[in-house]
Amino acid sequence: MKAVVLAAGEGTRLRPLTEDKPKGMVEVNDKPLLTHCFEQMVDLGADELVVVVGYLKEKIIEYYGDEFDGVPITYAHQREQKGLAHALLTVEEHIDDDFMLILGDNIFQANLEDVVRRQKEDRADAAFLVEEVDWEEASRYGVCDTNQYGEVTDVVEKPDDPPSNLVMTGFYTFSPAIFYACHLVQPSNRGEYEISEAIDLLIQSGRTIDAIGIDGWRIDVGYPEDRDEAEARLST
């Protein structure tokens, strides 16, 4: 199974840490964020890393080259950062089967393998980790509703009035059907092509999307203090 790693972001909220490097090269415990992601994807059995690059992409390409721990790396260029669905379409030509997707600015110590296992059962077209957050924080994320079987019935991106406090994290598995949905996504109010909209289109077309509750923790490294928290947690 291939692993797609999204690493095109500029990381403006992480400044001054990103003044001379892309977001994915910010170090956590003396290793770039992307190294943490790559290690986990290799541990999960990735046979190729497909890395979406953009801002200061040469820093990433020069650092990692064409393989990581014996696993080949393919680079795809996102010229403008227009949302996760837009980023995903840059790798469409490289994907022909089920694949993993991880956001390159997330640190996980969690049950990612459960998501991969669910995808391999061939009962769902997508699966992803979800976690409960404080209600006042839910509006910062893609919020989802599930039925009694753990299947996702609705996804809303950064809603003003969240329907639940169950939010998507930064790790997913998909079948290639997600690309058809991404092509249909229209820009959101933020002007971005949202992955949550693509997932919702899959649901509306009758596809099965499974939510897997997180067992462990993850940190979205969006601000310098998030990097500090990730370092503290990894040191314990």
Coordinates of C-alpha atoms in Angstrom, one line a residue:
M1 CA 0.0 0.0 0.0
K2 CA 1.4 3.4 -0.9
A3 CA 1.5 6.3 1.5
V4 CA 0.7 9.8 0.5
V5 CA 2.3 12.5 2.7
L6 CA 1.1 16.1 2.4
A7 CA 4.0 18.5 2.9
A8 CA 3.4 21.5 0.7
G9 CA 2.5 24.0 3.4
E10 CA 4.4 27.1 4.2
G11 CA 3.7 27.0 8.0
T12 CA 3.1 30.8 8.5
R13 CA 1.8 30.2 12.0
L14 CA 5.0 28.3 12.9
R15 CA 7.2 31.3 12.3
P16 CA 10.0 32.0 13.2
L17 CA 10.6 28.2 12.9
T18 CA 9.6 28.3 9.2
E19 CA 11.4 31.4 8.1
D20 CA 14.0 29.4 6.0
K21 CA 12.4 26.0 5.8
P22 CA 9.0 24.4 4.9
K23 CA 6.7 23.3 7.6
G24 CA 7.6 19.6 7.3
M25 CA 11.2 20.3 8.0
V26 CA 10.6 21.8 11.4
E27 CA 12.4 19.6 13.9
V28 CA 10.7 17.8 16.8
N29 CA 13.1 15.9 19.1
D30 CA 15.9 16.6 16.6
K31 CA 14.1 15.0 13.7
P32 CA 12.0 16.8 11.0
L33 CA 8.3 16.4 11.2
L34 CA 8.4 14.5 7.9
T35 CA 10.9 12.0 9.3
H36 CA 8.4 11.1 12.0
C37 CA 5.7 10.6 9.4
F38 CA 7.9 8.6 7.0
E39 CA 9.0 6.3 9.9
Q40 CA 5.4 5.6 10.8
M41 CA 4.3 5.0 7.2
V42 CA 7.2 2.5 6.7
D43 CA 6.3 0.7 9.9
L44 CA 2.8 0.4 8.5
G45 CA 4.1 -1.4 5.4
A46 CA 4.2 1.5 2.9
D47 CA 5.9 0.3 -0.3
E48 CA 6.2 3.8 -1.7
L49 CA 6.1 7.3 -0.2
V50 CA 4.3 9.8 -2.5
V51 CA 5.1 13.2 -1.0
V52 CA 3.3 16.4 -2.0
V53 CA 5.6 19.3 -1.9
G54 CA 5.3 23.1 -2.6
Y55 CA 6.8 25.8 -0.5
L56 CA 10.6 25.5 -0.5
K57 CA 10.2 22.1 -1.9
E58 CA 13.9 21.8 -2.8
K59 CA 14.8 21.7 1.0
I60 CA 12.7 18.5 1.3
I61 CA 13.9 16.9 -1.9
E62 CA 17.6 17.6 -1.2
Y63 CA 17.2 16.2 2.4
Y64 CA 15.5 13.0 1.6
G65 CA 16.4 12.2 -2.0
D66 CA 14.6 9.4 -3.8
E67 CA 14.2 6.9 -0.9
F68 CA 13.7 6.6 2.8
D69 CA 14.8 3.5 4.7
G70 CA 14.8 1.6 1.5
V71 CA 11.3 2.7 0.4
P72 CA 11.2 4.8 -2.8
I73 CA 10.0 8.4 -2.7
T74 CA 8.0 10.0 -5.5
Y75 CA 7.4 13.8 -5.3
A76 CA 4.3 15.6 -6.6
H77 CA 4.2 19.4 -6.8
Q78 CA 1.3 21.5 -5.5
R79 CA 1.9 24.9 -7.0
E80 CA -0.8 26.6 -4.9
Q81 CA -2.1 25.6 -1.5
K82 CA -5.8 25.3 -2.2
G83 CA -6.9 22.7 0.3
L84 CA -6.4 19.0 1.0
A85 CA -8.6 17.8 -1.9
H86 CA -6.6 19.9 -4.2
A87 CA -3.4 18.5 -2.9
L88 CA -4.7 15.0 -3.2
L89 CA -5.4 15.5 -6.9
T90 CA -1.7 16.1 -7.5
V91 CA -0.9 12.5 -6.8
E92 CA -3.8 10.9 -8.7
E93 CA -1.5 9.7 -11.5
H94 CA 0.7 7.8 -9.0
I95 CA -2.1 5.9 -7.2
D96 CA -4.0 2.9 -8.6
D97 CA -5.1 1.1 -5.4
D98 CA -6.0 1.7 -1.8
F99 CA -3.6 4.0 -0.1
M100 CA -2.7 5.8 3.2
L101 CA -2.8 9.5 3.6
I102 CA -1.1 11.4 6.4
L103 CA -0.8 15.1 7.0
G104 CA 2.9 15.9 7.2
D105 CA 2.6 18.3 10.2
N106 CA 1.0 15.7 12.5
I107 CA 2.7 13.7 15.2
F108 CA 1.0 10.5 16.1
Q109 CA 1.4 8.0 18.9
A110 CA -1.8 6.1 18.2
N111 CA -3.5 3.1 16.6
L112 CA -2.9 3.9 12.9
E113 CA -2.6 0.2 12.2
D114 CA -6.3 -0.2 13.0
V115 CA -7.3 2.2 10.2
V116 CA -5.1 0.3 7.7
R117 CA -6.5 -3.1 8.9
R118 CA -10.1 -1.8 8.4
Q119 CA -9.3 -0.6 4.8
K120 CA -7.8 -4.0 4.0
E121 CA -11.1 -5.7 5.0
D122 CA -12.6 -4.4 1.8
R123 CA -15.8 -3.3 3.5
A124 CA -15.2 0.4 3.3
D125 CA -14.0 2.9 0.7
A126 CA -12.3 5.0 3.3
A127 CA -11.4 5.0 7.0
F128 CA -9.8 7.5 9.3
L129 CA -8.9 8.2 12.9
V130 CA -11.3 10.4 14.9
E131 CA -11.1 11.9 18.3
E132 CA -13.4 13.7 20.7
V133 CA -12.4 17.3 21.5
D134 CA -13.9 20.0 23.7
W135 CA -17.0 21.4 22.0
E136 CA -15.5 24.8 21.8
E137 CA -12.6 23.4 19.8
A138 CA -14.6 21.4 17.4
S139 CA -15.2 24.3 15.0
R140 CA -11.5 24.3 14.2
Y141 CA -11.7 20.8 12.5
G142 CA -13.6 18.6 10.1
V143 CA -16.5 17.4 12.3
C144 CA -18.3 14.1 11.7
D145 CA -21.4 12.2 12.8
T146 CA -21.5 8.4 12.9
N147 CA -24.2 5.8 13.2
Q148 CA -24.3 2.9 15.6
Y149 CA -21.9 0.9 13.5
G150 CA -19.2 3.5 13.5
E151 CA -19.9 4.5 9.9
V152 CA -19.6 8.2 9.1
T153 CA -22.9 9.7 8.1
D154 CA -22.0 13.4 7.7
V155 CA -18.8 15.5 7.6
V156 CA -18.7 19.3 8.0
E157 CA -15.5 21.4 7.7
K158 CA -15.0 23.9 10.5
P159 CA -18.7 24.5 11.2
D160 CA -19.8 27.5 13.2
D161 CA -22.3 25.2 15.1
P162 CA -20.7 21.8 15.3
P163 CA -23.1 18.9 15.1
S164 CA -20.8 16.8 17.3
N165 CA -17.4 17.0 19.0
L166 CA -16.0 14.1 17.0
V167 CA -13.4 15.4 14.7
M168 CA -11.1 14.0 12.0
T169 CA -7.4 13.7 12.7
G170 CA -4.7 13.7 10.1
F171 CA -4.5 10.0 9.1
Y172 CA -6.8 8.4 6.5
T173 CA -7.0 5.4 4.2
F174 CA -8.8 5.7 0.8
S175 CA -9.7 3.7 -2.2
P176 CA -9.1 5.5 -5.6
A177 CA -12.8 6.5 -5.5
I178 CA -11.7 9.5 -3.5
F179 CA -10.2 11.1 -6.6
Y180 CA -13.5 11.1 -8.4
A181 CA -15.0 12.9 -5.4
C182 CA -12.1 15.4 -5.3
H183 CA -12.8 16.3 -8.9
L184 CA -16.3 17.3 -8.0
V185 CA -15.5 19.4 -4.9
Q186 CA -16.3 23.1 -5.2
P187 CA -14.3 25.8 -3.3
S188 CA -15.5 26.4 0.2
N189 CA -16.2 29.7 1.8
R190 CA -12.5 29.8 2.6
G191 CA -11.7 29.3 -1.1
E192 CA -10.2 25.9 -0.5
Y193 CA -11.1 22.4 -1.9
E194 CA -11.8 20.6 1.3
I195 CA -11.2 16.9 1.9
S196 CA -14.2 16.8 4.1
E197 CA -16.4 17.8 1.1
A198 CA -14.9 14.9 -0.9
I199 CA -15.6 12.5 1.9
D200 CA -19.2 13.8 2.1
L201 CA -19.6 13.2 -1.6
L202 CA -18.5 9.6 -1.2
I203 CA -21.1 9.2 1.6
Q204 CA -23.9 10.7 -0.6
S205 CA -23.0 8.3 -3.4
G206 CA -23.6 5.3 -1.0
R207 CA -20.0 4.5 -0.2
T208 CA -19.0 3.3 3.3
I209 CA -16.7 5.4 5.4
D210 CA -15.5 4.1 8.7
A211 CA -14.5 6.1 11.7
I212 CA -11.9 4.6 14.1
G213 CA -11.6 6.1 17.5
I214 CA -8.1 7.2 18.4
D215 CA -6.3 5.1 21.0
G216 CA -3.3 7.3 22.0
W217 CA -2.7 10.9 21.0
R218 CA -1.8 13.1 18.1
I219 CA -0.6 16.7 17.9
D220 CA -1.2 18.9 14.9
V221 CA 2.0 21.0 14.9
G222 CA 0.5 24.4 13.8
Y223 CA 2.2 26.7 16.3
P224 CA 5.5 26.8 18.0
E225 CA 3.9 25.8 21.3
D226 CA 2.5 22.6 19.6
R227 CA 6.0 21.7 18.7
D228 CA 7.0 22.1 22.3
E229 CA 4.1 19.9 23.5
A230 CA 5.0 17.2 21.0
E231 CA 8.6 17.1 22.2
A232 CA 7.5 16.9 25.8
R233 CA 5.1 14.0 25.0
L234 CA 7.6 12.1 23.0
S235 CA 10.1 12.4 25.8
T236 CA 7.9 10.8 28.4

